Short mmCIF file of C-alpha atoms in Angstrom, two decimals:
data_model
loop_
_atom_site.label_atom_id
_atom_site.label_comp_id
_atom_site.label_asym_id
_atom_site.label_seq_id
_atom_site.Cartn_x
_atom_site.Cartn_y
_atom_site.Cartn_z
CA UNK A 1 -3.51 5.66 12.36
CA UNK A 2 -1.80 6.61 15.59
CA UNK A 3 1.36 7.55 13.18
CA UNK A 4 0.03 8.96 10.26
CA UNK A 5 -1.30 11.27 13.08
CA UNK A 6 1.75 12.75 14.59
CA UNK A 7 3.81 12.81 11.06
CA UNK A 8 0.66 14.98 9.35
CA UNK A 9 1.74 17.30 7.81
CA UNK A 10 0.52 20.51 5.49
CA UNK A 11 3.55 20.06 3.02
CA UNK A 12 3.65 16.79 2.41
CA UNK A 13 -0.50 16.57 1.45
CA UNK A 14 0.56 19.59 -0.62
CA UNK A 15 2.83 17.04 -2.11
CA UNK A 16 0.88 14.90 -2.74
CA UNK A 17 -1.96 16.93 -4.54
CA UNK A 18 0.65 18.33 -6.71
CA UNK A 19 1.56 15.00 -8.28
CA UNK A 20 -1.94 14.07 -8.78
CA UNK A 21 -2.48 17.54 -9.99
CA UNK A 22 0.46 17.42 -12.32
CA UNK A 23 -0.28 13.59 -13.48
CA UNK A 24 -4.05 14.62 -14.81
CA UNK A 25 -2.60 17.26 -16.46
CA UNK A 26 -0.11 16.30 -18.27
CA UNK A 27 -0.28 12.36 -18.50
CA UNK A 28 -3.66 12.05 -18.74
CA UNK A 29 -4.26 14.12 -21.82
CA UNK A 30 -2.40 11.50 -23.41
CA UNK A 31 -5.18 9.64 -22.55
CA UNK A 32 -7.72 11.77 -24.15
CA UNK A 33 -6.12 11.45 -27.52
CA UNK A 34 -6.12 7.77 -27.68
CA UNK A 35 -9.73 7.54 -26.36
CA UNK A 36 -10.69 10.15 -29.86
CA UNK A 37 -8.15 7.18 -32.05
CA UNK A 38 -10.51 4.93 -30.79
CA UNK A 39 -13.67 6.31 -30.63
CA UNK A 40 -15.12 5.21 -27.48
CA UNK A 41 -17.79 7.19 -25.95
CA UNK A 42 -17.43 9.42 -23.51
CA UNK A 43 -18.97 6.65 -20.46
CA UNK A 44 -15.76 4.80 -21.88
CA UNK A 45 -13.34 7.71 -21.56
CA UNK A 46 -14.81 8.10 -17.89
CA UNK A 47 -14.45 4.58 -17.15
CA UNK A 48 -10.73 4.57 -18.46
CA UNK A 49 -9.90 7.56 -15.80
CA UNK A 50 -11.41 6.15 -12.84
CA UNK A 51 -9.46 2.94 -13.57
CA UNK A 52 -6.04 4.73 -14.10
CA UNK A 53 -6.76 6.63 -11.27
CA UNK A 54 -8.08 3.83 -8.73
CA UNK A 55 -5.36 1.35 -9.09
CA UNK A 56 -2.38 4.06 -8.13
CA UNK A 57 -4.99 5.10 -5.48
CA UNK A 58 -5.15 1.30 -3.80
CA UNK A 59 -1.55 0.50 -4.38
CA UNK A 60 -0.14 4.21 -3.41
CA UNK A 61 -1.62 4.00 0.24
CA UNK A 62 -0.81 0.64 0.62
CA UNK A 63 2.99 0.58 -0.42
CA UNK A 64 3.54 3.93 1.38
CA UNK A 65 1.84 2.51 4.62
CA UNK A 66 3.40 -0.50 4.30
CA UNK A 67 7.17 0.59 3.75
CA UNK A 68 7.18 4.03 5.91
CA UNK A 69 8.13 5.64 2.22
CA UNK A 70 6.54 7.89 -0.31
CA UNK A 71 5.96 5.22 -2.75
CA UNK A 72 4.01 7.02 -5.77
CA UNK A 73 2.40 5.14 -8.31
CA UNK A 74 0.60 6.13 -11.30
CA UNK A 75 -0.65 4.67 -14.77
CA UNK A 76 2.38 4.01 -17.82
CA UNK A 77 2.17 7.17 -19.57
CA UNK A 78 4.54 5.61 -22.21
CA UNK A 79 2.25 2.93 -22.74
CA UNK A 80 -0.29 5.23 -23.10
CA UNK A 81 1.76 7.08 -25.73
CA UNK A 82 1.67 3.76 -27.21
CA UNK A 83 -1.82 3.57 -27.25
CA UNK A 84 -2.34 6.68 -29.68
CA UNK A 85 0.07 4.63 -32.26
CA UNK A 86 -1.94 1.52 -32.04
CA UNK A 87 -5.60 2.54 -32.31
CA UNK A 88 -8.19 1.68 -34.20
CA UNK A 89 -6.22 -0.97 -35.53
CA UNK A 90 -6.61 -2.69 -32.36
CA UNK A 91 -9.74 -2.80 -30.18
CA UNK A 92 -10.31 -1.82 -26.87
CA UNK A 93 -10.93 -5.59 -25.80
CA UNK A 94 -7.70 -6.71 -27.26
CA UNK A 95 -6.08 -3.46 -25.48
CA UNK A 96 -7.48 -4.88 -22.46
CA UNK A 97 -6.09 -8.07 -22.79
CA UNK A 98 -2.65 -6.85 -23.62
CA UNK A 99 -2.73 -5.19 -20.18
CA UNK A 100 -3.41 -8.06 -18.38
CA UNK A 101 -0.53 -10.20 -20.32
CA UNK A 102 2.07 -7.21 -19.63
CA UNK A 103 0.90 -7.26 -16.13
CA UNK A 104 1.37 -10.94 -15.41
CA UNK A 105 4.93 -10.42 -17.31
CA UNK A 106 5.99 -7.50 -15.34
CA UNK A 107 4.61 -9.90 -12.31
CA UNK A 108 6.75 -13.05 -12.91
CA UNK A 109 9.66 -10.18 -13.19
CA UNK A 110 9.36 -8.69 -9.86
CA UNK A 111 9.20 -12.07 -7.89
CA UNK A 112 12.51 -13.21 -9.83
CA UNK A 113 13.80 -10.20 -8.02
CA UNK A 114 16.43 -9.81 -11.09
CA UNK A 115 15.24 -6.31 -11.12
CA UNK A 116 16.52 -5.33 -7.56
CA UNK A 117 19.86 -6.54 -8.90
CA UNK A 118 20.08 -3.91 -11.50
CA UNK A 119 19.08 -1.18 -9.68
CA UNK A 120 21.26 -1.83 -7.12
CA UNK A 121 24.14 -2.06 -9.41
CA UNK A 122 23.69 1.41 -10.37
CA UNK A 123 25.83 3.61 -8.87
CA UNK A 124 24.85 7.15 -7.34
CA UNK A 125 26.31 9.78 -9.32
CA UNK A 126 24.53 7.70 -12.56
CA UNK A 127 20.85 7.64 -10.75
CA UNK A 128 20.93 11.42 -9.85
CA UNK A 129 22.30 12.06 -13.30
CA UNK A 130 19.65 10.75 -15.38
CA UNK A 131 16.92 12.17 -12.91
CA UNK A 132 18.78 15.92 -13.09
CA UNK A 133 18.30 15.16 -16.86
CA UNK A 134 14.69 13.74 -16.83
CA UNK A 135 13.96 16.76 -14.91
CA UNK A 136 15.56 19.38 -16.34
CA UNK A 137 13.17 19.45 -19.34
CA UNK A 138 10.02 20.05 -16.83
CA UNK A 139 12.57 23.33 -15.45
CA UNK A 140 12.87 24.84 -18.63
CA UNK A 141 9.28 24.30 -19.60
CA UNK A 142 8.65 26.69 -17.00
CA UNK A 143 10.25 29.62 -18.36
CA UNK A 144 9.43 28.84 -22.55
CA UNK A 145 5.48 29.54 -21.30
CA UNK A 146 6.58 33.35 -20.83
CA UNK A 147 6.81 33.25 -24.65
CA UNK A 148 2.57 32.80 -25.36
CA UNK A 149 1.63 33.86 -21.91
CA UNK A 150 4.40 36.14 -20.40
CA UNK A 151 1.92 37.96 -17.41
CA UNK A 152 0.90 33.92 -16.29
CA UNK A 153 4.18 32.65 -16.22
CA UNK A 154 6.38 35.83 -14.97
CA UNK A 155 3.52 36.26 -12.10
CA UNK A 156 3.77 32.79 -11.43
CA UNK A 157 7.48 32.72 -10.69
CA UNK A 158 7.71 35.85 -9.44
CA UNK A 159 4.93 34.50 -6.87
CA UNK A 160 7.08 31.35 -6.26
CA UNK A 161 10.34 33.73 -5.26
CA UNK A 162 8.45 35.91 -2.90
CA UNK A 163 6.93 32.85 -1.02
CA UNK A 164 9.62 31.35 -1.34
CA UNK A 165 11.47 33.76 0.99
CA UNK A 166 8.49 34.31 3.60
CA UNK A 167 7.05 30.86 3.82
CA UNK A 168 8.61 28.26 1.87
CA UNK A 169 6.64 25.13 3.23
CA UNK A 170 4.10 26.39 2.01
CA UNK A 171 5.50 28.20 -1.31
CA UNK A 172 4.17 26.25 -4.04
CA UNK A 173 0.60 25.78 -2.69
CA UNK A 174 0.50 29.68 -2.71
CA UNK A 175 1.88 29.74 -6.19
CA UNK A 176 -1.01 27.35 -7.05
CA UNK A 177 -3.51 29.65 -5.81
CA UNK A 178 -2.19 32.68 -7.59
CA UNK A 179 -1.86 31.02 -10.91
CA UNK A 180 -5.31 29.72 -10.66
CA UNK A 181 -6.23 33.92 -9.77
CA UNK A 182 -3.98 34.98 -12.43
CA UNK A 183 -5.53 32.21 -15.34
CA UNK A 184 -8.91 33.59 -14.08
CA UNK A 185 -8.46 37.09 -13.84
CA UNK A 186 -6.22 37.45 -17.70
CA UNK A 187 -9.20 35.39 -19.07
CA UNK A 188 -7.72 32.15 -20.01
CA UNK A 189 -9.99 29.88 -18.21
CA UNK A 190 -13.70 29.56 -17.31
CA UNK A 191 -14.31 27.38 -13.76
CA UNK A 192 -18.17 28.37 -14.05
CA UNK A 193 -18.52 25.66 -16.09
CA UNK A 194 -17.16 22.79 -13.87
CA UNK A 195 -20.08 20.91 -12.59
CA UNK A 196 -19.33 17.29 -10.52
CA UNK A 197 -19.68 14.13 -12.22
CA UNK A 198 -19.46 10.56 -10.83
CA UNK A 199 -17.45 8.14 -12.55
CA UNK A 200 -19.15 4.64 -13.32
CA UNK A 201 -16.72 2.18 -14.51
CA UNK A 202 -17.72 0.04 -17.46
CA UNK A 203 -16.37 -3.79 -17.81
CA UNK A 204 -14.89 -4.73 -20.95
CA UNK A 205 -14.52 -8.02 -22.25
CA UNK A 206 -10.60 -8.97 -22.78
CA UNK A 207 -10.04 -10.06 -26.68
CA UNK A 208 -6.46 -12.53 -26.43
CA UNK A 209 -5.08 -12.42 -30.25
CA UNK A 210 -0.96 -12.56 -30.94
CA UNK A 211 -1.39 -9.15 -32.82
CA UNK A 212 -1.94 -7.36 -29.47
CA UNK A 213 0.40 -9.64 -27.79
CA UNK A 214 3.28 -8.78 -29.82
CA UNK A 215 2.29 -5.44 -30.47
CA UNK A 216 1.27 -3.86 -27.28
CA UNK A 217 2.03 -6.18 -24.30
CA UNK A 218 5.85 -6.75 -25.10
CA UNK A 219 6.46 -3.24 -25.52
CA UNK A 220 4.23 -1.79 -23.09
CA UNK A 221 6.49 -4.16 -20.18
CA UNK A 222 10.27 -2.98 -21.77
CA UNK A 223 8.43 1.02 -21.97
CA UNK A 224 6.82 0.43 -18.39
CA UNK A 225 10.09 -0.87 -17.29
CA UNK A 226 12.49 1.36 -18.46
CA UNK A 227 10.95 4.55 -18.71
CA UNK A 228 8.79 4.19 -14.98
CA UNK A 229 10.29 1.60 -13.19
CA UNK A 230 13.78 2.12 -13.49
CA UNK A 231 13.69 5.98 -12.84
CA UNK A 232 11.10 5.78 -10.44
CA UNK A 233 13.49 3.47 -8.01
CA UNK A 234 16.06 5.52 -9.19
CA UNK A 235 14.20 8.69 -7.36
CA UNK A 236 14.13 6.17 -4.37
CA UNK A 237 17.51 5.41 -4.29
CA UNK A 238 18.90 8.69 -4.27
CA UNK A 239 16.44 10.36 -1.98
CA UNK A 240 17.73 7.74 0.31
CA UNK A 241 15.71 4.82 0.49
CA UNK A 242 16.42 1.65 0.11
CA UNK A 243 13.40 0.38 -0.77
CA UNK A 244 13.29 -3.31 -2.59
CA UNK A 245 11.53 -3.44 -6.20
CA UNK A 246 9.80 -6.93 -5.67
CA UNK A 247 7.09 -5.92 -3.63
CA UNK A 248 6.36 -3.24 -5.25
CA UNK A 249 6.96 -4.77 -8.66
CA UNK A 250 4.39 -7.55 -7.62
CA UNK A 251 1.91 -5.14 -5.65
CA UNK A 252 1.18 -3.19 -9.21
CA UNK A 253 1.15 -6.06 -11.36
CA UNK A 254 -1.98 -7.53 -9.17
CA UNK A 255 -3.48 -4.42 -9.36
CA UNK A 256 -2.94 -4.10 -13.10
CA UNK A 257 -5.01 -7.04 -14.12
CA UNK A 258 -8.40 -5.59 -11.84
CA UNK A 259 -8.30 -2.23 -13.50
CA UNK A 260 -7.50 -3.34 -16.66
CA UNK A 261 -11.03 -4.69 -16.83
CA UNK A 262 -12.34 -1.15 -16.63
CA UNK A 263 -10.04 0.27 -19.05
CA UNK A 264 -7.04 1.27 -16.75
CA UNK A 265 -3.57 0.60 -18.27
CA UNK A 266 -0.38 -0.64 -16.41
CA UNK A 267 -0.28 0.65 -12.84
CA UNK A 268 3.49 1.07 -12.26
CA UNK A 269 6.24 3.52 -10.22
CA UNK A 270 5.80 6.96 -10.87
CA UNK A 271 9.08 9.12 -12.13
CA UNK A 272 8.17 12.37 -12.50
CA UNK A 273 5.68 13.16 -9.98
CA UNK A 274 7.37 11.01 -7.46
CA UNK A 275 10.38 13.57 -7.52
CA UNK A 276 7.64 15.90 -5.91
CA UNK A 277 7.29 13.58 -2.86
CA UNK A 278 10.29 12.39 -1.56
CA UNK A 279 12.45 15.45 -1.43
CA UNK A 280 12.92 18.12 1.19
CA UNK A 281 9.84 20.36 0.10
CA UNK A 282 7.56 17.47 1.32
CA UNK A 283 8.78 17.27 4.64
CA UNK A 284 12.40 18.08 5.93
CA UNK A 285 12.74 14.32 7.81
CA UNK A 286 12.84 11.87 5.16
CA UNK A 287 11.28 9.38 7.77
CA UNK A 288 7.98 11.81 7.63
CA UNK A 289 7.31 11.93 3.72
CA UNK A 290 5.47 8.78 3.48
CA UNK A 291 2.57 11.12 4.45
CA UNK A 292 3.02 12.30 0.88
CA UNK A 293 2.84 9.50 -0.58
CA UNK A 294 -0.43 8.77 1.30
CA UNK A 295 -2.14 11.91 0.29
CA UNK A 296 -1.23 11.32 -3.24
CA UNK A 297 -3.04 7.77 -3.04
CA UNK A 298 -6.12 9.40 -1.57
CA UNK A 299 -6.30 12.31 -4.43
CA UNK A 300 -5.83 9.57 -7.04
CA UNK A 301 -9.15 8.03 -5.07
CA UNK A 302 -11.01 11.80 -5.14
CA UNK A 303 -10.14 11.65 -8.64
CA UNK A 304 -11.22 8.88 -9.39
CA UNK A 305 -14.78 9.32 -8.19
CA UNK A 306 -15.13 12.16 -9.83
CA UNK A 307 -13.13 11.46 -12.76
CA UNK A 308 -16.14 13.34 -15.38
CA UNK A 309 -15.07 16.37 -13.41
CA UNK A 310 -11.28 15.44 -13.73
CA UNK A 311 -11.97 15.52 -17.77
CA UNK A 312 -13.67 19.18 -17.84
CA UNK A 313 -11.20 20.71 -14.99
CA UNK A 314 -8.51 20.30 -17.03
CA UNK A 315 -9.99 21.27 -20.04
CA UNK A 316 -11.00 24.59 -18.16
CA UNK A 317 -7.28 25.62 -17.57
CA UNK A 318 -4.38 26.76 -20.11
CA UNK A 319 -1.17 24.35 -20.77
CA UNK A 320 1.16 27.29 -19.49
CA UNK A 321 -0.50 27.25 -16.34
CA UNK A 322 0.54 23.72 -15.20
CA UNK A 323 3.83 23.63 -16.91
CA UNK A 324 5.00 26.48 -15.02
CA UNK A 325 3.63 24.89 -12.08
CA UNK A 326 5.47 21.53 -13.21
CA UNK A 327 8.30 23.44 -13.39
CA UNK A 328 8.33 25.38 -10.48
CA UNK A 329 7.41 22.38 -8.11
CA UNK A 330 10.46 20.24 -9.36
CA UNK A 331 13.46 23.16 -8.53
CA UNK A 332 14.32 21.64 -5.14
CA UNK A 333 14.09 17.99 -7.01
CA UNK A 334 16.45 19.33 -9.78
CA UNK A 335 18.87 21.15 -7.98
CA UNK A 336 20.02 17.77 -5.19
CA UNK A 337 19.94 15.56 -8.28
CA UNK A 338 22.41 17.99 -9.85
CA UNK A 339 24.01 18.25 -6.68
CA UNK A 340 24.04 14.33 -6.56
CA UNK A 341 25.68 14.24 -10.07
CA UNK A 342 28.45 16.58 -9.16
CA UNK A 343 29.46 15.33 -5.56
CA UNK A 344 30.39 11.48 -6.81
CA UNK A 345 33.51 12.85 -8.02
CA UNK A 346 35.03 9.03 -8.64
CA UNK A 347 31.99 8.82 -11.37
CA UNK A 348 31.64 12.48 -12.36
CA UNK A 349 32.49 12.43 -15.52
CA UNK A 350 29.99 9.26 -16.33
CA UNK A 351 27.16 10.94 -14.38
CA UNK A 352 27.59 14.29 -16.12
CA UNK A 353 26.97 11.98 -19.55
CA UNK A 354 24.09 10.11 -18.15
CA UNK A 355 22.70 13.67 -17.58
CA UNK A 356 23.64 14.96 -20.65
CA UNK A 357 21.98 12.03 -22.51
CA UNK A 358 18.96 12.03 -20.62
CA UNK A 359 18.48 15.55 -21.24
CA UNK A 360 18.80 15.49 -25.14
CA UNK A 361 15.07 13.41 -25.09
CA UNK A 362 15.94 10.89 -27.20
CA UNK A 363 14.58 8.51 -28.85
CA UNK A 364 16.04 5.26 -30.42
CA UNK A 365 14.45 1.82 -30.96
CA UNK A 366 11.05 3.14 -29.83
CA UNK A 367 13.02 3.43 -26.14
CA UNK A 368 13.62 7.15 -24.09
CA UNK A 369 16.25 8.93 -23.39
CA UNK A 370 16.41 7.64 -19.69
CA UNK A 371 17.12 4.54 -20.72
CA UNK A 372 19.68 5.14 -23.01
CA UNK A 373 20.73 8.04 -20.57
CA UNK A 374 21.59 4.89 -18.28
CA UNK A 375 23.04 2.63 -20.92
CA UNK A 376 25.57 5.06 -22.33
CA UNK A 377 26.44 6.34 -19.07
CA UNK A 378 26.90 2.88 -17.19
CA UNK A 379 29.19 2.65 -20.53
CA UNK A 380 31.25 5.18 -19.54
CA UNK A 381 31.39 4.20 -15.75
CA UNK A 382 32.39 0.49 -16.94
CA UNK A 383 35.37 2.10 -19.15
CA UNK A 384 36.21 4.79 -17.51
CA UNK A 385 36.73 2.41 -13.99
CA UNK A 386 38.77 0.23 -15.80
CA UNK A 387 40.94 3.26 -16.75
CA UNK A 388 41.29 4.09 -13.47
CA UNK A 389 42.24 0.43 -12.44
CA UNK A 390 45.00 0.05 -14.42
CA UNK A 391 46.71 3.59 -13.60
#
């Protein structure tokens, strides 16, 4: 602990507790709607948080430890999404098993190590481009919530400007603070009625049947894969490390399979919230923002624990509130990825599509824009290099 000592640091915990922060709210409510498809109690619902929560916990600290790099996970939030979809026609047990069958899948996959291949054939300008698009959406958010609650959101990022300029390690922290003061004093949440509440995790039996194989399992791998894996080592990649998808591949698969047991989905790479982590506003040395990742492991764990609390915390405050704060937290991460997309100037015209097609959100063949942000875009790099060869 000698290390994690000396590289402590008040920005990158901030970090951290942002992506956790950001994660329960957004994410998470995804899993409240599939929990009211299904009908399971509320014990259930509580049991299904502290699993998604614990297994990023566990596998967070370890892989940032273990690698000296902010390695966040988190739960598949488009598996979740696929979840809502699939419900009641499905049970829970059969849910349960098609976690543990995507999770041995995803497993065999990261010790073939054919997944490190295609990342690393990806170049640059194409990675920052479909994380500048991925991101952009979260940017924008930020400025629609003027439109329902104009005095939140314009105080908000009026707040983030000023402390910005006076102490911008600690900018977004102070932002959080004075859009929890502004939510409380305009009225548009009630934290008198937050009370703690332990989590006890529930076992469920898995239920094996080729219906929930087919239906959940296979798609919950390619969504896992494509829409969390591949722009989660994406973030990696252009933040600067070098980090191999195997281990960590293999590290969230085995932690899958125990919290699946309790309800937990998929444990996999975080996209999103990672951006939070391993850029500049967690630490200015990139060899220091591991501590980031750490802190987000041991929020996950807080979280956990008190995952009843999680439920009516989030309940308590308005939608505008974190999406500004979303938004707000992710302008250092969306400006270098822009950056990045500009500066390869041999690929710039193929990284400028990636971004544009990740951007658009859409949606084809039940698969995301990032994906086909990628696909279209390493189109364009593949044709538009061969162009180039022959002149």
């Amino acid at each position: 602990m000698q290390v994690l000592s000396r590289d402590w640091s008040v920005s990158a915990i901030t970090a951290g507790f942002l992506a956790v922060l950001i994660a329960y709210a957004g994410p998470a409510v995804i899993f409240f709607q599939a929990a009211a498809v299904a009908g399971i109690s509320n014990e259930m619902l509580s049991s299904w948080i502290w699993a998604i929560s614990i297994g990023p916990a566990i596998t967070g600290i370890y892989l940032s430890w273990k690698f000296k790099t902010p390695i966040v996970t988190a739960w598949s939030a488009p598996g979740t999404a696929l979840l809502v979809t699939l419900f009641p026609a499905i049970s829970v047990n059969q849910a349960v098993a098609a976690y543990i069958t995507a999770a041995v899948i995803m497993f065999v996959i990261g010790v073939s190590g054919w997944f490190d291949r295609i990342i690393r054939a990806i170049p640059r300008g194409i990675a920052s481009g479909m994380m500048a698009g991925i991101l952009f959406q979260f940017g924008l958010d930020a400025f629609r919530s003027a439109a329902t609650m104009p005095l939140l959101a314009f105080g908000m990022i009026g707040a983030y400007i000023v402390f910005r300029r006076l102490w911008p390690r600690y900018c977004i922290v102070l932002v959080l603070l004075a859009g929890i003061a502004l939510a409380v004093l305009t009225g548009h949440t009630n934290l008198g009625t937050l009370e703690l509440r332990w989590a006890t995790p529930v076992f469920i039996m898995p239920d094996w049947t080729w219906d929930s194989t087919l239906s959940l399992a296979l798609p919950l791998v390619l969504v896992s894969l494509t829409g969390q894996f591949l722009p989660g080592m994406a973030i990696l990649k252009v933040s600067g490390y070098e980090t191999p998808a195997r281990p960590l591949l293999v590290t969230t698969s085995m932690a899958s399979v125990v919290v699946a047991v309790f309800g937990g989905i998929n444990v996999v790479i975080a996209a999103i919230t990672a951006a939070l982590c391993t850029g500049k506003d967690a630490h200015e040395d990139p060899g220091k923002r591991y501590v980031a990742g750490i802190a987000n492991g041991v929020f996950y764990l807080i979280g956990g624990l008190f995952a009843g609390t999680i439920v009516l915390l989030f309940t308590a405050l308005p939608k505008e509130f974190i999406a500004v704060l979303a938004g707000l937290a992710l302008v250092g991460a969306i400006a270098s990825n822009v950056v990045g997309t500009v500066q390869d100037e041999e690929n710039r015209e193929a990284a400028i599509i990636t971004f544009l097609a990740t951007a658009s959100n859409m949606s084809y063949l039940g698969l995301g824009s990032a994906f086909w942000g990628v696909v279209i875009g390493g189109f364009a790099y593949a044709v538009l290099r061969l162009r180039k060869a022959k002149a």
